[in-house]
mmCIF file of C-alpha atoms in Angstrom:
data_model
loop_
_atom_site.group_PDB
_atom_site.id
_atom_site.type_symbol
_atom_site.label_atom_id
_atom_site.label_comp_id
_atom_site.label_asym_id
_atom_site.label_seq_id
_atom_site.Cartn_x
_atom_site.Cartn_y
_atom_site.Cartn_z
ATOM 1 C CA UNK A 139 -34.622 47.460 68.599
ATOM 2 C CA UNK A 140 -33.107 49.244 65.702
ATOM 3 C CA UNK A 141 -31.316 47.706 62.714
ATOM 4 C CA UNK A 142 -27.826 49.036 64.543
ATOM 5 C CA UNK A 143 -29.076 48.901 67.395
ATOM 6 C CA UNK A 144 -26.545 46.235 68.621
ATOM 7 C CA UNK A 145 -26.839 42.705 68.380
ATOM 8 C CA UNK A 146 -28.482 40.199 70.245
ATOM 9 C CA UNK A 147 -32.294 38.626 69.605
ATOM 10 C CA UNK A 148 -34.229 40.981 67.296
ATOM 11 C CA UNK A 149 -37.561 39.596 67.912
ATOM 12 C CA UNK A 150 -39.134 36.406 69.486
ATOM 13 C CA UNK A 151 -42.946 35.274 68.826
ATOM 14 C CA UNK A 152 -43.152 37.722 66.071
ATOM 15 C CA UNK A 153 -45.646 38.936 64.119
ATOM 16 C CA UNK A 154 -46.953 36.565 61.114
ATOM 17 C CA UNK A 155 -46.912 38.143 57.723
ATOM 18 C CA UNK A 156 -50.505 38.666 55.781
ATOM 19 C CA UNK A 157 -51.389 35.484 53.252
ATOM 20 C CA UNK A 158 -50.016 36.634 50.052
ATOM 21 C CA UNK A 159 -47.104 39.285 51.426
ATOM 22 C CA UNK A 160 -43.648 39.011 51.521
ATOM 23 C CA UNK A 161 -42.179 38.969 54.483
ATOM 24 C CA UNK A 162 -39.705 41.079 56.026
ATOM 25 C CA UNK A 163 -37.290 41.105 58.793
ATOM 26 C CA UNK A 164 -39.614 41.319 61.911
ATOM 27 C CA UNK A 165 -42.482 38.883 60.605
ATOM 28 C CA UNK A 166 -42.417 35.224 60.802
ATOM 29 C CA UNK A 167 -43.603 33.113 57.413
ATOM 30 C CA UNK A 168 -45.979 30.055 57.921
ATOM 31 C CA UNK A 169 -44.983 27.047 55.674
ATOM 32 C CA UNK A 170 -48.374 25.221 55.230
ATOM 33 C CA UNK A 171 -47.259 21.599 53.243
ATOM 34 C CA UNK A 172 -49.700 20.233 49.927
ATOM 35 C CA UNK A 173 -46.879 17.692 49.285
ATOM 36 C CA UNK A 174 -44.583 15.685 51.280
ATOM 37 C CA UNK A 175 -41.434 17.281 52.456
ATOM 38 C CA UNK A 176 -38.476 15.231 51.397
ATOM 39 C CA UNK A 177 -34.606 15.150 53.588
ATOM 40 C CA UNK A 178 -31.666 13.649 53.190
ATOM 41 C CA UNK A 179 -29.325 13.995 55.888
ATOM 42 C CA UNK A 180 -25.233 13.751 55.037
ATOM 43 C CA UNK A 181 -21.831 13.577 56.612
ATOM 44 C CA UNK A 182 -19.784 15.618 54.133
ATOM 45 C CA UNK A 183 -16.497 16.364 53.867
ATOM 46 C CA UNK A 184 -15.355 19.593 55.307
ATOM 47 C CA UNK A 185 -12.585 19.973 52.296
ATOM 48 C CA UNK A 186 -15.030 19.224 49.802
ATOM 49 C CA UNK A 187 -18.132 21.823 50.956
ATOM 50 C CA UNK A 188 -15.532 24.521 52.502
ATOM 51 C CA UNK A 189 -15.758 26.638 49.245
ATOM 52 C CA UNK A 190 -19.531 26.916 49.715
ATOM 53 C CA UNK A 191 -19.351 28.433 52.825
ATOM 54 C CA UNK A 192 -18.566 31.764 54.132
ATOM 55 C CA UNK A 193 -14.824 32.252 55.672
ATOM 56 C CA UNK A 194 -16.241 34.126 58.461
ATOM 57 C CA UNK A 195 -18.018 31.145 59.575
ATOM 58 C CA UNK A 196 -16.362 28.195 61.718
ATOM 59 C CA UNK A 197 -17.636 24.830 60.707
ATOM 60 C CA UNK A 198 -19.026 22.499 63.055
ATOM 61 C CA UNK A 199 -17.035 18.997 62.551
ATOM 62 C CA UNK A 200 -19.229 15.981 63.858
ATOM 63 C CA UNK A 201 -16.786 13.094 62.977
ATOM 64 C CA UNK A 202 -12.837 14.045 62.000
ATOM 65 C CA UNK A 203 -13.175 15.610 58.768
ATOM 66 C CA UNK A 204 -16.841 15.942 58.274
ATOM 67 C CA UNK A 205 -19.310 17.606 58.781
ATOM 68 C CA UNK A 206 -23.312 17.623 58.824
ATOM 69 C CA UNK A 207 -25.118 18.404 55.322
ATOM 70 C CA UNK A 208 -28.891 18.594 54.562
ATOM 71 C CA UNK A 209 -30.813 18.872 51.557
ATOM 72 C CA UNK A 210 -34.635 19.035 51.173
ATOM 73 C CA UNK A 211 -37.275 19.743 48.951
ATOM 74 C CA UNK A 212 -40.630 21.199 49.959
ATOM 75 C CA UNK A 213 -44.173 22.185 49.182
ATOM 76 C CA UNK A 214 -45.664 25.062 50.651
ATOM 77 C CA UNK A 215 -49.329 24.838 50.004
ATOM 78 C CA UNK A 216 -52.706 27.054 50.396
ATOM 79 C CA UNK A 217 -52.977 28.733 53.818
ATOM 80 C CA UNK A 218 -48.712 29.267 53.782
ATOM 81 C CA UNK A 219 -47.517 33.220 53.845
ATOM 82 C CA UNK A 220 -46.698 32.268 50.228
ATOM 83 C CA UNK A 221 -47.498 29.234 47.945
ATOM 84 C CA UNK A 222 -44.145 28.025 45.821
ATOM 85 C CA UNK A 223 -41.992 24.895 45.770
ATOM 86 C CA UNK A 224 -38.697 25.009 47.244
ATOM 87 C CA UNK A 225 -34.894 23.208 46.879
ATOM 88 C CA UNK A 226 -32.625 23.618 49.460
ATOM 89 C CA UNK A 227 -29.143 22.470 50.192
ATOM 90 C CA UNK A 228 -27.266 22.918 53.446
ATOM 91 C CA UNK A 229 -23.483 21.863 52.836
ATOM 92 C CA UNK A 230 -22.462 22.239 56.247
ATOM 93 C CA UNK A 231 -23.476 23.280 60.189
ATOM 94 C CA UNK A 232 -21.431 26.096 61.324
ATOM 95 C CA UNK A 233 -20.858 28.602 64.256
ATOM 96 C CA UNK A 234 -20.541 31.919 64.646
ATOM 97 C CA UNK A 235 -19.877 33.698 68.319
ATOM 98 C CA UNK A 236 -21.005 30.857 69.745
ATOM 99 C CA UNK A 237 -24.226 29.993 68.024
ATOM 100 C CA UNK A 238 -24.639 26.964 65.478
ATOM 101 C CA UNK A 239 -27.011 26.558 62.664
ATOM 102 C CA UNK A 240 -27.596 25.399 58.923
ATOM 103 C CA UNK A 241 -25.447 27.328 55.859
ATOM 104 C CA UNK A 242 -27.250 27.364 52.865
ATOM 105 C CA UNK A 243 -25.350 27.148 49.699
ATOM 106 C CA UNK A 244 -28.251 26.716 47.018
ATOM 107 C CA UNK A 245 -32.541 27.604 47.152
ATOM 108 C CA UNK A 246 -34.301 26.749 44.351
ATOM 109 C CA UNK A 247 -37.787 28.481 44.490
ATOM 110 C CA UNK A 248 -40.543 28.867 41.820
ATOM 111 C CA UNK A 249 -41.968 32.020 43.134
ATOM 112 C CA UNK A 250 -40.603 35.666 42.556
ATOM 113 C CA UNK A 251 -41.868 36.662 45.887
ATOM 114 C CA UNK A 252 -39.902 34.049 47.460
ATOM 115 C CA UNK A 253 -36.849 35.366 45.915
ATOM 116 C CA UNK A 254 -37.972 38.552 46.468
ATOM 117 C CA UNK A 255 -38.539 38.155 50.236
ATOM 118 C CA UNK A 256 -35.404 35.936 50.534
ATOM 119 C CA UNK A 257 -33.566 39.246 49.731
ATOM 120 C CA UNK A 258 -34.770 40.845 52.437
ATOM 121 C CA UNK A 259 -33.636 38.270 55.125
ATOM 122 C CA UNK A 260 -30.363 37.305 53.766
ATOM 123 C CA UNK A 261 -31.348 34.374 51.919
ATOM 124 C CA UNK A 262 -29.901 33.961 48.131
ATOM 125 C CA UNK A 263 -32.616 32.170 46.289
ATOM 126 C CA UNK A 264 -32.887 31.670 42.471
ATOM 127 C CA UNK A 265 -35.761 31.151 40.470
ATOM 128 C CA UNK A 266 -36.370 27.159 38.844
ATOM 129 C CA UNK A 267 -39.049 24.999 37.579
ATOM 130 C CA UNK A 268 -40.370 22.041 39.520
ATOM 131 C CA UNK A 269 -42.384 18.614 37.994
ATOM 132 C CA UNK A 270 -43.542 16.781 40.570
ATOM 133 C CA UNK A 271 -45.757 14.162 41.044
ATOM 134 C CA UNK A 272 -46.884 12.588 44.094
ATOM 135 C CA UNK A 273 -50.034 9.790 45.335
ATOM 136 C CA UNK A 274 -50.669 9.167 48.619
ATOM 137 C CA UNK A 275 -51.340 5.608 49.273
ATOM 138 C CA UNK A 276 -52.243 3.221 52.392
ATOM 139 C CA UNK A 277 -51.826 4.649 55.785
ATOM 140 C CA UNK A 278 -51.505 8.475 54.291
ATOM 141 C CA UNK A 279 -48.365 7.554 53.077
ATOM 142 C CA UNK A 280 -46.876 9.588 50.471
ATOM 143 C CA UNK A 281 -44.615 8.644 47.520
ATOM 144 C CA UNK A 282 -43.634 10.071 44.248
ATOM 145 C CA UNK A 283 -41.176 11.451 42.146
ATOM 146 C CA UNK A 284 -39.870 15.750 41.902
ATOM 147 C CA UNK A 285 -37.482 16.539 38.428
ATOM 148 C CA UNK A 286 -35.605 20.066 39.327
ATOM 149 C CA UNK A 287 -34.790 22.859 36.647
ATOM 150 C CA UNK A 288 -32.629 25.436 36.726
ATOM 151 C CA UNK A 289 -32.071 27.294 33.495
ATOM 152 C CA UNK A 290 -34.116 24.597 31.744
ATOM 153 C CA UNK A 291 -31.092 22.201 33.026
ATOM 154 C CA UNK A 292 -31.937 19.338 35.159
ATOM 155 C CA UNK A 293 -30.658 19.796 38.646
ATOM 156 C CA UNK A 294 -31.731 16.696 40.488
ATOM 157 C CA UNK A 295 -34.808 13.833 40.649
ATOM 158 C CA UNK A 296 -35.527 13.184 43.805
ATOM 159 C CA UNK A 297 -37.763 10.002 44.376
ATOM 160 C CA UNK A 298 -39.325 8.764 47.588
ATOM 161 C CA UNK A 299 -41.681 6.485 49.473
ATOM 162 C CA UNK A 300 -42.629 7.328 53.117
ATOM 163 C CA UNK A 301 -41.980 4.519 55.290
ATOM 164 C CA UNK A 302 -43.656 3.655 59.225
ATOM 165 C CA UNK A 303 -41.380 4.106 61.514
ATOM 166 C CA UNK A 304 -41.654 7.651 63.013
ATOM 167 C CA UNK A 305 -38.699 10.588 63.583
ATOM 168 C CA UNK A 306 -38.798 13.266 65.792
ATOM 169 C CA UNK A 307 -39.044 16.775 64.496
ATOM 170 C CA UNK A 308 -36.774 19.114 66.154
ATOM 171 C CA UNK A 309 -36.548 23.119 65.355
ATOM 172 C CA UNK A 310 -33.798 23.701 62.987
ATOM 173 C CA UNK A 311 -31.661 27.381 62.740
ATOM 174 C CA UNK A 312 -30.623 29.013 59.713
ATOM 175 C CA UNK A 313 -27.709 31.238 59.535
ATOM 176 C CA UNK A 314 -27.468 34.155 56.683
ATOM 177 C CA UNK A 315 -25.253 37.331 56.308
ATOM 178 C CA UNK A 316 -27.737 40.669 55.194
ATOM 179 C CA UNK A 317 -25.396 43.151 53.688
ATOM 180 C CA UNK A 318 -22.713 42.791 57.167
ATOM 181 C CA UNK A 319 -24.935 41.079 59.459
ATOM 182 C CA UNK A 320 -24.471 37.295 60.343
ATOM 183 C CA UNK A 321 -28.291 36.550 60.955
ATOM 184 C CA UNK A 322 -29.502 33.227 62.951
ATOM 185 C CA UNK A 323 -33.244 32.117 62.453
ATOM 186 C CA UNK A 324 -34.914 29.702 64.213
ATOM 187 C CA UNK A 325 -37.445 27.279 62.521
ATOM 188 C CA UNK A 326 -40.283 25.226 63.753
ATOM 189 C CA UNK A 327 -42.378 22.025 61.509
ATOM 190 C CA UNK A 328 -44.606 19.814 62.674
ATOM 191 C CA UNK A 329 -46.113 16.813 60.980
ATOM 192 C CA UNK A 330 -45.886 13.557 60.285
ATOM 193 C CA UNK A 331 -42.044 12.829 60.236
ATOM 194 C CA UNK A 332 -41.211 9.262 58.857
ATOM 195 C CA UNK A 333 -38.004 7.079 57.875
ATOM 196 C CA UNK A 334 -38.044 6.579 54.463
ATOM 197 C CA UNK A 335 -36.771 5.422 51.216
ATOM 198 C CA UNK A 336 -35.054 8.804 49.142
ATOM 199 C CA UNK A 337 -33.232 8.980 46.140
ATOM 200 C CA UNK A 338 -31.379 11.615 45.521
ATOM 201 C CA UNK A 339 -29.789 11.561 41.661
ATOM 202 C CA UNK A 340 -28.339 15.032 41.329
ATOM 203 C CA UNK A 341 -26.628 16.178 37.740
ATOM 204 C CA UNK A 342 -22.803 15.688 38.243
ATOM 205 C CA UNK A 343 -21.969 19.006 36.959
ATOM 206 C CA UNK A 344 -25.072 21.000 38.298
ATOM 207 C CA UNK A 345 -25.505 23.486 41.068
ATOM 208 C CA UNK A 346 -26.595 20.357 43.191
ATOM 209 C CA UNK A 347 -23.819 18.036 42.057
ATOM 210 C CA UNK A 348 -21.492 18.010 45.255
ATOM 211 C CA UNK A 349 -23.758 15.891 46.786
ATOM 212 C CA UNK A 350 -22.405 13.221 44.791
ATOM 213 C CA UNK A 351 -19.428 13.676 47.057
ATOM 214 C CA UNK A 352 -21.165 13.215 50.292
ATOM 215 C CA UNK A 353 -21.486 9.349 50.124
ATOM 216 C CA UNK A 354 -24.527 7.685 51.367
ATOM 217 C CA UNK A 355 -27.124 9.419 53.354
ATOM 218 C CA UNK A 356 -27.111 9.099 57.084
ATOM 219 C CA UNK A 357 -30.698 9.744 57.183
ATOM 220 C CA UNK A 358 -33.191 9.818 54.697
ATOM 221 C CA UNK A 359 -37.239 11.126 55.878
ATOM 222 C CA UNK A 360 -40.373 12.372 54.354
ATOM 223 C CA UNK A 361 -43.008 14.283 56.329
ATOM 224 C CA UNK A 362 -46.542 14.383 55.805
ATOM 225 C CA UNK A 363 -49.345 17.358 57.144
ATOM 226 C CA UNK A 364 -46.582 19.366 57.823
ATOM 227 C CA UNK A 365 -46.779 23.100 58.759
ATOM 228 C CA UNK A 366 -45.093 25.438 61.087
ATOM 229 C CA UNK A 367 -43.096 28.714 61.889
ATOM 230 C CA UNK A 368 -40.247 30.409 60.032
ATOM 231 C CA UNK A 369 -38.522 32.762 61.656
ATOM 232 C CA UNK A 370 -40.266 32.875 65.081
ATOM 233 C CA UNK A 371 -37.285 33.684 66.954
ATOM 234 C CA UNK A 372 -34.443 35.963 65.178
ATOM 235 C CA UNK A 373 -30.950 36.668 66.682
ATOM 236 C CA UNK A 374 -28.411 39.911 65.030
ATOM 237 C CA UNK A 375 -25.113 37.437 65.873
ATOM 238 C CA UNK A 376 -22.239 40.462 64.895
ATOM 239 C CA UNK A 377 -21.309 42.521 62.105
ATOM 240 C CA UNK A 378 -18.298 41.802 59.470
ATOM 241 C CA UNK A 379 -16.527 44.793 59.402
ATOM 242 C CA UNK A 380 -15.224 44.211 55.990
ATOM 243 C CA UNK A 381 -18.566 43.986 54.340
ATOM 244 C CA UNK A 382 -19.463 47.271 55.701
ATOM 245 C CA UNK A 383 -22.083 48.068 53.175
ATOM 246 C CA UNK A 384 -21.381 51.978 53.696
#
């Protein structure tokens, strides 16, 4: 199927990019964690995150007035498509002809590839600097501590200890405009999902700082041995006339 071709599912069970590429639209990426991956899960204010999101996009309310948020932080380590750290906010869920998935407002990558191949597929990602440090104690269980520049400004700290009680892992869709095409991606992880103690302490005035708005988290997990799909199943959604980019 063609670029314009029409829209509908561009490719299901696709081909993995090579270690060490970037990947394009067509090839899934393979997230392999070193570290923990670290989640917070919000219910946001739809006033307060509306200017983050697209107008094009309908948001998805799941109490009156708010709406579900997400923010994570991630490790992608040796055997992944590409090896980098990664930020990512998602200030609301949203629809579009029918299909929901995440928005993301902010990605925070240490790898020019990553930006690089975010390009590609839609996704705006900026380059930052990551210090974390993590131990793995009793159990497997992970805990430490991840400081995140942008700019040489702090962003956020994120600190965590991975508790026992398991959470299911359940495949999660992105949703990203390329040029005039609303994109949906699905996303698959597996690994060791637990409840567990996050804090989040994001600079008030920083890219990250609406969070501060948010309240308390609804949901806060770390995941261990992680690793998974990106992109394994890709749907064209519509185009947006207006951002024609001819």
């Amino acid at each position: 199927m063609g670029w314009r071709s029409g829209t509908g599912r561009l490719a299901r069970q696709q081909p993995a990019a090579l270690i060490g590429s970037i990947p394009r639209l067509g090839e899934t990426w393979l997230p392999v964690g070193r570290k923990a991956l670290v989640g917070a899960a919000y219910l946001a204010p739809v006033d307060l995150v509306r200017p983050l999101v697209p107008e094009e996009l309908e948001f998805i309310p799941v109490l009156p007035g708010r709406t579900l948020a997400t923010l994570f932080i991630a490790d992608y380590g040796p055997g992944s498509t590409l090896e980098y750290h990664e930020l990512g906010l998602q200030p609301a869920l949203v629809r579009f002809r029918g299909v929901a998935a995440a928005w993301n407002s902010l990605l925070l990558v240490d790898s020019h590839a990553s930006v690089q191949g975010g390009e590609l597929l839609g996704f705006s990602k900026r380059l930052a600097s990551f210090d974390w440090r993590e131990e793995v104690g009793p159990g497997g269980r992970a805990s430490g501590e991840c400081l995140v520049r942008l700019n040489e400004q702090e962003v956020v700290r994120i600190r965590y200890r991975q508790g026992r009680m398991p959470l299911p892992g359940v495949p999660v869709q992105a949703m990203t405009i390329r040029d005039d095409m609303v994109l949906c991606f699905r996303n698959r992880l597996r690994g060791r999902y637990r409840w567990s103690h996050v804090e989040i302490e994001p600079t008030q005035d920083g890219p990250a700082g609406i969070i501060g708005g948010f309240g308390r988290p609804i949901l806060t997990g770390v995941a261990t041995g992680y690793q998974g799909v990106m992109g394994d199943a890709v749907r064209a959604l519509g185009f947006l006339a207006h951002r024609h980019p001819g």
